[in-house]
Each structure stands twice: as C-alpha cells, then as structure tokens.
PDB file of C-alpha atoms and ligand atoms in Angstrom:
ATOM      1  CA  UNK A   1     -30.245  15.939 -21.417  1.00 53.00           C
ATOM      2  CA  UNK A   2     -26.600  16.972 -20.511  1.00 64.00           C
ATOM      3  CA  UNK A   3     -24.161  13.865 -20.518  1.00 79.00           C
ATOM      4  CA  UNK A   4     -21.206  13.396 -18.181  1.00 94.00           C
ATOM      5  CA  UNK A   5     -18.672  14.478 -20.743  1.00 97.00           C
ATOM      6  CA  UNK A   6     -20.454  17.714 -21.098  1.00 96.00           C
ATOM      7  CA  UNK A   7     -20.841  18.218 -17.523  1.00 97.00           C
ATOM      8  CA  UNK A   8     -17.030  17.745 -16.902  1.00 98.00           C
ATOM      9  CA  UNK A   9     -16.415  20.105 -19.661  1.00 98.00           C
ATOM     10  CA  UNK A  10     -18.646  22.734 -18.219  1.00 97.00           C
ATOM     11  CA  UNK A  11     -17.244  22.261 -14.571  1.00 97.00           C
ATOM     12  CA  UNK A  12     -13.749  22.755 -16.093  1.00 97.00           C
ATOM     13  CA  UNK A  13     -14.732  25.881 -18.095  1.00 97.00           C
ATOM     14  CA  UNK A  14     -16.260  27.513 -15.019  1.00 96.00           C
ATOM     15  CA  UNK A  15     -13.131  26.776 -12.860  1.00 98.00           C
ATOM     16  CA  UNK A  16     -10.336  29.032 -12.425  1.00 98.00           C
ATOM     17  CA  UNK A  17      -7.551  26.812 -10.880  1.00 98.00           C
ATOM     18  CA  UNK A  18      -7.802  23.118 -12.023  1.00 98.00           C
ATOM     19  CA  UNK A  19      -5.330  20.619 -10.870  1.00 98.00           C
ATOM     20  CA  UNK A  20      -5.025  16.937 -11.868  1.00 98.00           C
ATOM     21  CA  UNK A  21      -4.037  14.035  -9.989  1.00 98.00           C
ATOM     22  CA  UNK A  22      -2.949  10.657 -11.680  1.00 98.00           C
ATOM     23  CA  UNK A  23      -2.324   7.230 -10.681  1.00 98.00           C
ATOM     24  CA  UNK A  24      -1.308   4.055 -12.376  1.00 97.00           C
ATOM     25  CA  UNK A  25      -4.482   3.578 -13.973  1.00 98.00           C
ATOM     26  CA  UNK A  26      -3.629   6.410 -16.604  1.00 98.00           C
ATOM     27  CA  UNK A  27      -0.761   4.291 -17.818  1.00 98.00           C
ATOM     28  CA  UNK A  28      -2.714   0.969 -17.911  1.00 97.00           C
ATOM     29  CA  UNK A  29      -3.679   1.774 -21.648  1.00 98.00           C
ATOM     30  CA  UNK A  30      -0.034   2.007 -22.336  1.00 98.00           C
ATOM     31  CA  UNK A  31       0.475  -1.367 -21.069  1.00 96.00           C
ATOM     32  CA  UNK A  32       1.980  -0.732 -17.857  1.00 96.00           C
ATOM     33  CA  UNK A  33       0.279  -2.826 -15.010  1.00 94.00           C
ATOM     34  CA  UNK A  34      -1.372  -1.056 -12.057  1.00 94.00           C
ATOM     35  CA  UNK A  35      -0.729  -2.132  -8.467  1.00 91.00           C
ATOM     36  CA  UNK A  36      -3.964  -3.350  -7.099  1.00 91.00           C
ATOM     37  CA  UNK A  37      -6.800  -5.535  -8.570  1.00 83.00           C
ATOM     38  CA  UNK A  38      -6.625  -8.964  -9.943  1.00 81.00           C
ATOM     39  CA  UNK A  39      -4.056  -8.198 -12.758  1.00 84.00           C
ATOM     40  CA  UNK A  40      -2.036  -5.547 -10.511  1.00 89.00           C
ATOM     41  CA  UNK A  41       1.490  -5.793  -9.670  1.00 86.00           C
ATOM     42  CA  UNK A  42       0.766  -6.487  -5.980  1.00 82.00           C
ATOM     43  CA  UNK A  43      -1.248  -9.664  -6.930  1.00 87.00           C
ATOM     44  CA  UNK A  44       1.814 -11.286  -8.277  1.00 84.00           C
ATOM     45  CA  UNK A  45       4.831  -9.745  -6.307  1.00 83.00           C
ATOM     46  CA  UNK A  46       5.191  -9.070  -2.686  1.00 86.00           C
ATOM     47  CA  UNK A  47       5.911  -5.459  -2.025  1.00 84.00           C
ATOM     48  CA  UNK A  48       7.701  -6.287   1.179  1.00 84.00           C
ATOM     49  CA  UNK A  49      10.295  -8.235  -0.939  1.00 88.00           C
ATOM     50  CA  UNK A  50      10.727  -5.808  -3.558  1.00 91.00           C
ATOM     51  CA  UNK A  51       9.780  -2.231  -2.481  1.00 93.00           C
ATOM     52  CA  UNK A  52      11.076  -1.638   1.034  1.00 95.00           C
ATOM     53  CA  UNK A  53      14.407  -0.345   2.233  1.00 95.00           C
ATOM     54  CA  UNK A  54      14.798  -3.745   4.116  1.00 94.00           C
ATOM     55  CA  UNK A  55      14.225  -5.714   0.921  1.00 95.00           C
ATOM     56  CA  UNK A  56      17.117  -3.706  -0.809  1.00 96.00           C
ATOM     57  CA  UNK A  57      19.351  -4.323   1.922  1.00 95.00           C
ATOM     58  CA  UNK A  58      18.801  -7.860   1.946  1.00 94.00           C
ATOM     59  CA  UNK A  59      18.767  -8.513  -1.756  1.00 95.00           C
ATOM     60  CA  UNK A  60      19.666  -5.481  -3.890  1.00 96.00           C
ATOM     61  CA  UNK A  61      20.146  -7.674  -6.929  1.00 95.00           C
ATOM     62  CA  UNK A  62      16.526  -9.049  -6.777  1.00 94.00           C
ATOM     63  CA  UNK A  63      15.016  -5.545  -6.240  1.00 95.00           C
ATOM     64  CA  UNK A  64      17.224  -4.110  -9.295  1.00 96.00           C
ATOM     65  CA  UNK A  65      16.053  -7.158 -11.415  1.00 94.00           C
ATOM     66  CA  UNK A  66      12.481  -6.012 -10.654  1.00 94.00           C
ATOM     67  CA  UNK A  67      13.087  -2.281 -11.292  1.00 95.00           C
ATOM     68  CA  UNK A  68      15.079  -2.990 -14.390  1.00 96.00           C
ATOM     69  CA  UNK A  69      12.140  -5.087 -15.776  1.00 94.00           C
ATOM     70  CA  UNK A  70       9.820  -2.274 -14.981  1.00 95.00           C
ATOM     71  CA  UNK A  71      12.174   0.284 -16.576  1.00 96.00           C
ATOM     72  CA  UNK A  72      12.177  -1.919 -19.746  1.00 96.00           C
ATOM     73  CA  UNK A  73       8.420  -2.080 -19.858  1.00 96.00           C
ATOM     74  CA  UNK A  74       8.068   1.712 -19.328  1.00 97.00           C
ATOM     75  CA  UNK A  75      10.753   2.549 -21.979  1.00 97.00           C
ATOM     76  CA  UNK A  76       9.019   0.511 -24.404  1.00 97.00           C
ATOM     77  CA  UNK A  77       5.642   1.910 -23.650  1.00 98.00           C
ATOM     78  CA  UNK A  78       4.162   4.986 -25.283  1.00 98.00           C
ATOM     79  CA  UNK A  79       1.982   7.901 -23.883  1.00 98.00           C
ATOM     80  CA  UNK A  80      -1.757   7.259 -24.584  1.00 98.00           C
ATOM     81  CA  UNK A  81      -4.298   9.609 -25.475  1.00 98.00           C
ATOM     82  CA  UNK A  82      -4.938  10.530 -21.689  1.00 98.00           C
ATOM     83  CA  UNK A  83      -1.366  11.585 -21.139  1.00 98.00           C
ATOM     84  CA  UNK A  84      -1.482  13.506 -24.365  1.00 98.00           C
ATOM     85  CA  UNK A  85      -4.722  15.302 -23.532  1.00 98.00           C
ATOM     86  CA  UNK A  86      -3.511  16.072 -20.048  1.00 98.00           C
ATOM     87  CA  UNK A  87      -0.329  17.696 -21.536  1.00 98.00           C
ATOM     88  CA  UNK A  88      -2.417  19.651 -23.970  1.00 98.00           C
ATOM     89  CA  UNK A  89      -4.702  21.042 -21.316  1.00 98.00           C
ATOM     90  CA  UNK A  90      -1.603  21.785 -19.101  1.00 97.00           C
ATOM     91  CA  UNK A  91      -0.075  23.637 -22.162  1.00 97.00           C
ATOM     92  CA  UNK A  92      -3.106  25.661 -22.791  1.00 96.00           C
ATOM     93  CA  UNK A  93      -3.060  26.547 -19.036  1.00 96.00           C
ATOM     94  CA  UNK A  94      -6.561  24.983 -18.413  1.00 97.00           C
ATOM     95  CA  UNK A  95      -4.778  22.586 -15.920  1.00 98.00           C
ATOM     96  CA  UNK A  96      -2.557  24.555 -13.658  1.00 98.00           C
ATOM     97  CA  UNK A  97      -0.717  21.655 -12.125  1.00 98.00           C
ATOM     98  CA  UNK A  98      -0.146  17.994 -12.650  1.00 98.00           C
ATOM     99  CA  UNK A  99       0.278  15.847  -9.627  1.00 98.00           C
ATOM    100  CA  UNK A 100       1.230  12.171 -10.128  1.00 98.00           C
ATOM    101  CA  UNK A 101       1.896   9.173  -8.133  1.00 98.00           C
ATOM    102  CA  UNK A 102       3.353   7.469 -11.049  1.00 98.00           C
ATOM    103  CA  UNK A 103       7.003   6.815 -11.501  1.00 98.00           C
ATOM    104  CA  UNK A 104       7.025   6.396 -15.069  1.00 98.00           C
ATOM    105  CA  UNK A 105       7.975   9.122 -17.615  1.00 97.00           C
ATOM    106  CA  UNK A 106       4.854   9.023 -19.702  1.00 98.00           C
ATOM    107  CA  UNK A 107       3.376  12.349 -18.678  1.00 98.00           C
ATOM    108  CA  UNK A 108       6.956  14.033 -19.639  1.00 98.00           C
ATOM    109  CA  UNK A 109       6.920  12.206 -22.808  1.00 98.00           C
ATOM    110  CA  UNK A 110       3.552  13.377 -23.605  1.00 98.00           C
ATOM    111  CA  UNK A 111       4.618  16.987 -23.204  1.00 98.00           C
ATOM    112  CA  UNK A 112       3.783  17.874 -19.465  1.00 98.00           C
ATOM    113  CA  UNK A 113       6.007  20.008 -17.544  1.00 94.00           C
ATOM    114  CA  UNK A 114       6.648  20.736 -13.894  1.00 93.00           C
ATOM    115  CA  UNK A 115       4.950  17.497 -12.789  1.00 98.00           C
ATOM    116  CA  UNK A 116       4.843  17.085  -9.101  1.00 98.00           C
ATOM    117  CA  UNK A 117       6.026  13.337  -8.813  1.00 98.00           C
ATOM    118  CA  UNK A 118       4.903  12.312  -5.399  1.00 98.00           C
ATOM    119  CA  UNK A 119       6.586   8.974  -5.568  1.00 98.00           C
ATOM    120  CA  UNK A 120       9.753   9.765  -7.320  1.00 97.00           C
ATOM    121  CA  UNK A 121      10.976   8.739 -10.681  1.00 98.00           C
ATOM    122  CA  UNK A 122      12.072   5.238 -11.879  1.00 97.00           C
ATOM    123  CA  UNK A 123      14.724   6.498 -14.299  1.00 97.00           C
ATOM    124  CA  UNK A 124      16.646   8.426 -11.420  1.00 98.00           C
ATOM    125  CA  UNK A 125      18.993   6.684  -9.281  1.00 98.00           C
ATOM    126  CA  UNK A 126      20.737   7.931  -6.165  1.00 98.00           C
ATOM    127  CA  UNK A 127      23.521   6.616  -4.081  1.00 98.00           C
ATOM    128  CA  UNK A 128      22.392   5.059  -0.791  1.00 97.00           C
ATOM    129  CA  UNK A 129      25.678   6.477   0.703  1.00 97.00           C
ATOM    130  CA  UNK A 130      26.637   9.877  -0.689  1.00 98.00           C
ATOM    131  CA  UNK A 131      24.961  12.714  -2.610  1.00 97.00           C
ATOM    132  CA  UNK A 132      25.469  11.072  -6.068  1.00 98.00           C
ATOM    133  CA  UNK A 133      22.290  11.090  -8.291  1.00 98.00           C
ATOM    134  CA  UNK A 134      21.871  10.532 -11.983  1.00 97.00           C
ATOM    135  CA  UNK A 135      19.159  10.378 -14.603  1.00 97.00           C
ATOM    136  CA  UNK A 136      19.293   7.178 -16.658  1.00 96.00           C
ATOM    137  CA  UNK A 137      18.051   6.561 -20.145  1.00 93.00           C
ATOM    138  CA  UNK A 138      18.192   2.668 -20.032  1.00 94.00           C
ATOM    139  CA  UNK A 139      18.238   0.206 -17.214  1.00 95.00           C
ATOM    140  CA  UNK A 140      21.496  -0.304 -15.635  1.00 95.00           C
ATOM    141  CA  UNK A 141      23.759  -2.752 -17.246  1.00 93.00           C
ATOM    142  CA  UNK A 142      25.529  -3.923 -14.356  1.00 93.00           C
ATOM    143  CA  UNK A 143      22.999  -5.083 -11.573  1.00 94.00           C
ATOM    144  CA  UNK A 144      23.012  -3.755  -8.762  1.00 96.00           C
ATOM    145  CA  UNK A 145      24.647  -0.572 -10.118  1.00 97.00           C
ATOM    146  CA  UNK A 146      27.295   1.050  -8.085  1.00 97.00           C
ATOM    147  CA  UNK A 147      28.046   4.639  -7.395  1.00 98.00           C
ATOM    148  CA  UNK A 148      30.880   5.973  -9.418  1.00 97.00           C
ATOM    149  CA  UNK A 149      31.922   8.392  -6.604  1.00 97.00           C
ATOM    150  CA  UNK A 150      32.040   6.136  -3.549  1.00 98.00           C
ATOM    151  CA  UNK A 151      31.282   2.537  -4.818  1.00 97.00           C
ATOM    152  CA  UNK A 152      28.166   1.982  -2.579  1.00 98.00           C
ATOM    153  CA  UNK A 153      25.027   0.784  -4.203  1.00 98.00           C
ATOM    154  CA  UNK A 154      22.660   2.925  -6.296  1.00 98.00           C
ATOM    155  CA  UNK A 155      18.947   2.790  -5.728  1.00 98.00           C
ATOM    156  CA  UNK A 156      16.089   3.892  -7.828  1.00 97.00           C
ATOM    157  CA  UNK A 157      14.868   7.402  -6.654  1.00 97.00           C
ATOM    158  CA  UNK A 158      11.287   6.127  -5.781  1.00 97.00           C
ATOM    159  CA  UNK A 159       9.421   6.029  -2.534  1.00 97.00           C
ATOM    160  CA  UNK A 160       9.311   2.551  -0.887  1.00 96.00           C
ATOM    161  CA  UNK A 161       6.965   1.202   1.725  1.00 93.00           C
ATOM    162  CA  UNK A 162       8.075   2.311   5.114  1.00 92.00           C
ATOM    163  CA  UNK A 163       9.732   5.487   3.597  1.00 95.00           C
ATOM    164  CA  UNK A 164       8.450   9.209   3.815  1.00 94.00           C
ATOM    165  CA  UNK A 165       7.687  11.157   0.834  1.00 96.00           C
ATOM    166  CA  UNK A 166       9.818  14.391   0.354  1.00 94.00           C
ATOM    167  CA  UNK A 167       8.250  17.077   2.646  1.00 96.00           C
ATOM    168  CA  UNK A 168       9.060  19.694  -0.025  1.00 97.00           C
ATOM    169  CA  UNK A 169       7.210  17.760  -2.754  1.00 97.00           C
ATOM    170  CA  UNK A 170       4.152  17.088  -0.361  1.00 97.00           C
ATOM    171  CA  UNK A 171       4.040  20.776   0.592  1.00 98.00           C
ATOM    172  CA  UNK A 172       4.003  21.742  -3.037  1.00 98.00           C
ATOM    173  CA  UNK A 173       1.136  19.200  -3.801  1.00 98.00           C
ATOM    174  CA  UNK A 174      -0.896  20.454  -0.915  1.00 98.00           C
ATOM    175  CA  UNK A 175      -0.432  24.031  -1.744  1.00 98.00           C
ATOM    176  CA  UNK A 176      -1.808  23.538  -5.118  1.00 98.00           C
ATOM    177  CA  UNK A 177      -4.726  21.503  -3.574  1.00 98.00           C
ATOM    178  CA  UNK A 178      -5.522  24.480  -1.436  1.00 98.00           C
ATOM    179  CA  UNK A 179      -5.468  26.800  -4.365  1.00 98.00           C
ATOM    180  CA  UNK A 180      -7.777  24.565  -6.560  1.00 98.00           C
ATOM    181  CA  UNK A 181     -11.335  25.104  -7.288  1.00 98.00           C
ATOM    182  CA  UNK A 182     -11.483  21.763  -9.335  1.00 98.00           C
ATOM    183  CA  UNK A 183      -9.416  18.605  -9.597  1.00 98.00           C
ATOM    184  CA  UNK A 184      -9.460  15.927 -12.304  1.00 98.00           C
ATOM    185  CA  UNK A 185      -8.510  12.402 -10.390  1.00 98.00           C
ATOM    186  CA  UNK A 186      -7.771   9.908 -12.991  1.00 98.00           C
ATOM    187  CA  UNK A 187      -6.847   6.229 -12.701  1.00 98.00           C
ATOM    188  CA  UNK A 188      -6.132   5.960  -8.962  1.00 98.00           C
ATOM    189  CA  UNK A 189      -7.583   3.752  -6.202  1.00 97.00           C
ATOM    190  CA  UNK A 190      -7.035   6.655  -3.859  1.00 98.00           C
ATOM    191  CA  UNK A 191      -5.950   4.421  -1.083  1.00 97.00           C
ATOM    192  CA  UNK A 192      -2.342   5.476  -0.708  1.00 95.00           C
ATOM    193  CA  UNK A 193      -1.683   8.504   1.625  1.00 95.00           C
ATOM    194  CA  UNK A 194      -0.975  11.183   1.632  1.00 96.00           C
ATOM    195  CA  UNK A 195      -1.883  11.217  -2.210  1.00 97.00           C
ATOM    196  CA  UNK A 196      -5.397  10.085  -1.540  1.00 98.00           C
ATOM    197  CA  UNK A 197      -6.128  13.047   0.368  1.00 98.00           C
ATOM    198  CA  UNK A 198      -5.393  15.672  -2.207  1.00 98.00           C
ATOM    199  CA  UNK A 199      -8.920  15.426  -3.756  1.00 98.00           C
ATOM    200  CA  UNK A 200     -10.393  15.700  -0.176  1.00 98.00           C
ATOM    201  CA  UNK A 201      -8.680  18.929   0.250  1.00 98.00           C
ATOM    202  CA  UNK A 202     -10.037  20.503  -2.745  1.00 98.00           C
ATOM    203  CA  UNK A 203     -13.531  19.115  -1.894  1.00 98.00           C
ATOM    204  CA  UNK A 204     -13.432  20.464   1.635  1.00 98.00           C
ATOM    205  CA  UNK A 205     -12.532  23.762   0.279  1.00 98.00           C
ATOM    206  CA  UNK A 206     -15.613  24.023  -1.899  1.00 98.00           C
ATOM    207  CA  UNK A 207     -13.947  22.823  -5.005  1.00 98.00           C
ATOM    208  CA  UNK A 208     -15.355  20.263  -7.612  1.00 98.00           C
ATOM    209  CA  UNK A 209     -13.911  16.775  -7.879  1.00 98.00           C
ATOM    210  CA  UNK A 210     -14.161  15.022 -11.287  1.00 98.00           C
ATOM    211  CA  UNK A 211     -13.209  11.447 -11.123  1.00 98.00           C
ATOM    212  CA  UNK A 212     -12.268   9.168 -14.144  1.00 98.00           C
ATOM    213  CA  UNK A 213     -11.900   5.452 -13.381  1.00 97.00           C
ATOM    214  CA  UNK A 214     -13.054   2.275 -14.722  1.00 97.00           C
ATOM    215  CA  UNK A 215     -14.368   1.413 -11.231  1.00 97.00           C
ATOM    216  CA  UNK A 216     -15.704   3.054  -8.175  1.00 97.00           C
ATOM    217  CA  UNK A 217     -13.075   4.048  -5.530  1.00 98.00           C
ATOM    218  CA  UNK A 218     -12.895   5.469  -2.103  1.00 98.00           C
ATOM    219  CA  UNK A 219     -13.192   8.925  -3.860  1.00 98.00           C
ATOM    220  CA  UNK A 220     -16.313   8.228  -5.682  1.00 97.00           C
ATOM    221  CA  UNK A 221     -18.487   8.751  -2.642  1.00 97.00           C
ATOM    222  CA  UNK A 222     -17.554  12.542  -2.515  1.00 97.00           C
ATOM    223  CA  UNK A 223     -16.970  13.127  -6.300  1.00 97.00           C
ATOM    224  CA  UNK A 224     -19.068  15.746  -7.862  1.00 97.00           C
ATOM    225  CA  UNK A 225     -18.992  13.834 -11.109  1.00 97.00           C
ATOM    226  CA  UNK A 226     -17.726  10.236 -11.609  1.00 97.00           C
ATOM    227  CA  UNK A 227     -16.989   9.113 -15.237  1.00 97.00           C
ATOM    228  CA  UNK A 228     -16.762   5.321 -15.277  1.00 97.00           C
ATOM    229  CA  UNK A 229     -14.497   5.016 -18.347  1.00 97.00           C
ATOM    230  CA  UNK A 230     -10.945   4.414 -19.614  1.00 98.00           C
ATOM    231  CA  UNK A 231      -8.973   7.396 -19.245  1.00 98.00           C
ATOM    232  CA  UNK A 232      -7.690   7.314 -22.799  1.00 98.00           C
ATOM    233  CA  UNK A 233     -11.065   7.261 -24.233  1.00 98.00           C
ATOM    234  CA  UNK A 234     -12.809   9.796 -22.152  1.00 98.00           C
ATOM    235  CA  UNK A 235     -10.395  12.486 -21.721  1.00 98.00           C
ATOM    236  CA  UNK A 236     -10.016  13.373 -25.537  1.00 98.00           C
ATOM    237  CA  UNK A 237     -13.914  13.571 -25.526  1.00 98.00           C
ATOM    238  CA  UNK A 238     -13.718  16.105 -22.571  1.00 98.00           C
ATOM    239  CA  UNK A 239     -11.193  18.082 -24.477  1.00 98.00           C
ATOM    240  CA  UNK A 240     -13.122  18.143 -27.679  1.00 98.00           C
ATOM    241  CA  UNK A 241     -16.281  19.218 -25.735  1.00 97.00           C
ATOM    242  CA  UNK A 242     -14.205  22.046 -23.981  1.00 97.00           C
ATOM    243  CA  UNK A 243     -13.054  23.304 -27.555  1.00 97.00           C
ATOM    244  CA  UNK A 244     -16.655  22.972 -28.869  1.00 97.00           C
ATOM    245  CA  UNK A 245     -18.127  25.212 -26.234  1.00 96.00           C
ATOM    246  CA  UNK A 246     -15.243  27.587 -26.486  1.00 93.00           C
ATOM    247  CA  UNK A 247     -15.866  27.924 -30.161  1.00 93.00           C
ATOM    248  CA  UNK A 248     -19.595  28.308 -29.735  1.00 93.00           C
ATOM    249  CA  UNK A 249     -19.040  31.157 -27.344  1.00 86.00           C
ATOM    250  CA  UNK A 250     -16.676  32.968 -29.675  1.00 78.00           C
ATOM    251  CA  UNK A 251     -19.306  33.031 -32.600  1.00 71.00           C
TER     252      UNK A 251
HETATM  253  P1  OAD B   1      -3.764   1.232  -7.989  1.00 61.17           P
HETATM  254  O1  OAD B   1      -3.354   0.092  -8.636  1.00 61.17           O
HETATM  255  O2  OAD B   1      -4.055   1.240  -6.446  1.00 61.17           O
HETATM  256  O3  OAD B   1      -5.113   1.983  -8.632  1.00 61.17           O
HETATM  257  C1  OAD B   1      -5.186   1.995 -10.105  1.00 61.17           C
HETATM  258  C2  OAD B   1      -6.517   2.485 -10.526  1.00 61.17           C
HETATM  259  O4  OAD B   1      -6.575   2.692 -11.826  1.00 61.17           O
HETATM  260  C3  OAD B   1      -7.887   1.530 -10.038  1.00 61.17           C
HETATM  261  O5  OAD B   1      -8.820   2.385  -9.290  1.00 61.17           O
HETATM  262  C4  OAD B   1      -8.245   1.130 -11.456  1.00 61.17           C
HETATM  263  O6  OAD B   1      -9.805   0.946 -11.392  1.00 61.17           O
HETATM  264  C5  OAD B   1      -7.905   2.205 -12.278  1.00 61.17           C
HETATM  265  N1  OAD B   1      -7.736   2.073 -13.707  1.00 61.17           N
HETATM  266  C6  OAD B   1      -7.433   0.948 -14.395  1.00 61.17           C
HETATM  267  N2  OAD B   1      -7.263   1.149 -15.654  1.00 61.17           N
HETATM  268  C7  OAD B   1      -7.665   2.240 -15.890  1.00 61.17           C
HETATM  269  C8  OAD B   1      -7.989   3.129 -17.215  1.00 61.17           C
HETATM  270  N3  OAD B   1      -7.653   2.543 -18.286  1.00 61.17           N
HETATM  271  N4  OAD B   1      -8.638   4.401 -17.047  1.00 61.17           N
HETATM  272  C9  OAD B   1      -8.842   4.763 -15.662  1.00 61.17           C
HETATM  273  N5  OAD B   1      -8.698   4.127 -14.699  1.00 61.17           N
HETATM  274  C10 OAD B   1      -8.206   2.898 -14.672  1.00 61.17           C
HETATM  275  O7  OAD B   1      -2.785   2.435  -8.315  1.00 61.17           O
HETATM  276  P2  OAD B   1      -2.495   3.939  -7.649  1.00 61.17           P
HETATM  277  O8  OAD B   1      -3.783   4.391  -7.182  1.00 61.17           O
HETATM  278  O9  OAD B   1      -1.622   4.536  -8.662  1.00 61.17           O
HETATM  279  O10 OAD B   1       3.042   3.668  -4.534  1.00 61.17           O
HETATM  280  O11 OAD B   1      -1.625   3.299  -6.439  1.00 61.17           O
HETATM  281  C11 OAD B   1      -1.052   4.330  -5.674  1.00 61.17           C
HETATM  282  C12 OAD B   1       0.373   3.836  -5.166  1.00 61.17           C
HETATM  283  O12 OAD B   1       0.350   2.618  -4.657  1.00 61.17           O
HETATM  284  C13 OAD B   1       1.349   3.722  -6.078  1.00 61.17           C
HETATM  285  O13 OAD B   1       1.988   4.993  -6.442  1.00 61.17           O
HETATM  286  C14 OAD B   1       2.309   2.891  -5.771  1.00 61.17           C
HETATM  287  C15 OAD B   1       1.477   1.989  -5.041  1.00 61.17           C
HETATM  288  O14 OAD B   1       1.981   1.060  -4.055  1.00 61.17           O
HETATM  289  C16 OAD B   1       4.492   3.386  -4.323  1.00 61.17           C
HETATM  290  O15 OAD B   1       4.976   2.664  -4.898  1.00 61.17           O
HETATM  291  C17 OAD B   1       4.851   4.309  -3.251  1.00 61.17           C
END
C-alpha cells in the first residue's frame, strides 16, 4: 500500500510548478512560538497591545521590548530540518517559489532565496516618518530606536493588525499561486487572510494541495493530501522519497 510520504513525493514529481506556503508552525521545532493554540503567543499576549499601529503610538517602548525579545529568540534559534529541506527543494528548482507568513529569518539562514515574505521581516526597521530603512543584525540597543535621519521612531517592518499587506508583495504571491499546479502548505492555521487564500487559488485552478500540520486546519477539508506530522520530521522523508524514486527511474 502506498503511504502518505510516497503519495506526496509522487504528486511533487508529477507537478511542473510547485510552490510552498509556510506559517509559524515550521519554526516551532526551532523553538519559536506559534501564534494560536494553547502555547501560542496570542494566548499570552494581547495583539491589540503589541501588534497594532495604535499600540505603537501609545507605547512604543512596550512594543519594542516585545519585538526585541522576539528578535533575540529568533537570533538564537537555528533553522530546523524543515527549513533546510525546503531550501534544498528550492535550490534544486523542485519548488519554484517559497511564500511565508513568518517574519523570522530561518528560511534565509537555511539557504532559501527570493522568499515572498507576506508579513514583513522582524530584522528590518523603518522610520514612521521618512523613507529611512535598515536591516539589523541585533535587537536595537536603545529602545525605542530613533531614525538617524529625522529623529522619529523606527518601527519593525512587519504587518500589524489593522494594516494592509504590500500590494506588490500580495500580487507576486497570487501570481505564483495562479501558476502553480501543486502547493505544499506547512505549519499554518490558514485563518489569516489573504495568505489563507493562496492554497485555495491553487486548488480552484485544478492544482494539488499537500498539507503538513500537526493538526487539522481550515485547509484540510480541501487538501488532496494531509500529512499529520511535525514538519521537521516529515519533510526530510518526502525529500528522501523523491530522491529514491528519481534514482530508480534512472537505473
Ligand atoms: P498559527 O499559530 O495560526 O498556526 C500555526 C500552525 O502550525 C498551527 O496550525 C499548528 O497546528 C501548526 N504547527 C505547530 N507546530 C508544528 C510543527 N512542528 N509542524 C507542522 N505544523 C505545526 O500561525 P500562522 O498560521 O503562521 O500574522 O499565523 C498566521 C499569522 O497570524 C502570522 O503570520 C501572524 C499571526 O497573527 C501577523 O503578525 C500579521
């Protein structure tokens, strides 16, 4: 009987334009908390106090303390086998495009390139007043940090509640979704829009949806294949199976 790892490998080998969508679950095995669920960030912290433009206007120091803590956590974390496998698949051109909702840099550090980062990047700061922007390597020493050009506060270049995503970045992501005949959806609850619609676009165009998650989500109901597993455990197995099938075809 064909198992789900083999089924996933076969779908991926049959597909011509595979994309991947990741969420915070892919970084969970690196020690970075997800958002929802009992241990999620939103069970301990209130998004309206920390992740909105109003929260920042009211208390920039508090917001920056929270983002500095998260920056430190991310900096100390290492990419796990799921990030590494995705990077390998991308570098082998098996995966054409990687779209993430994550603001961490673990995909980049695993070797992925040209990532479509829907919700921004925690290590990039931008001025709330002028065009100044900068990539940081460490959390800022002075909190809240100020713009070296105009003196206004700098903020993390991430999307907060109540803010729109960059139209250019959304467009890029949906163009990729339109082109795709398969999508790997990894570690996302799928409830945040517009990211949650990306797998649906692939499905509605006749593409295959392979979901990897430790629990069912809103995407599971229409996924062609649901692998109930930790991303860091199952992705390397799928990769090995792809290599094994490829080798067997070349002998
Ligand atoms: P969520 O916290 O909503 O969902 C994380 C998903 O990862 C859940 O479905 C978990 O079951 C799954 N998961 C946890 N550990 C896993 C593992 N080891 N392997 C595979 N799956 C695992 O996080 P996101 O879907 O990323 O937005 O949330 C989307 C957006 O909501 C975030 O980008 C953030 C948040 O508010 C902004 O900040 C704009």
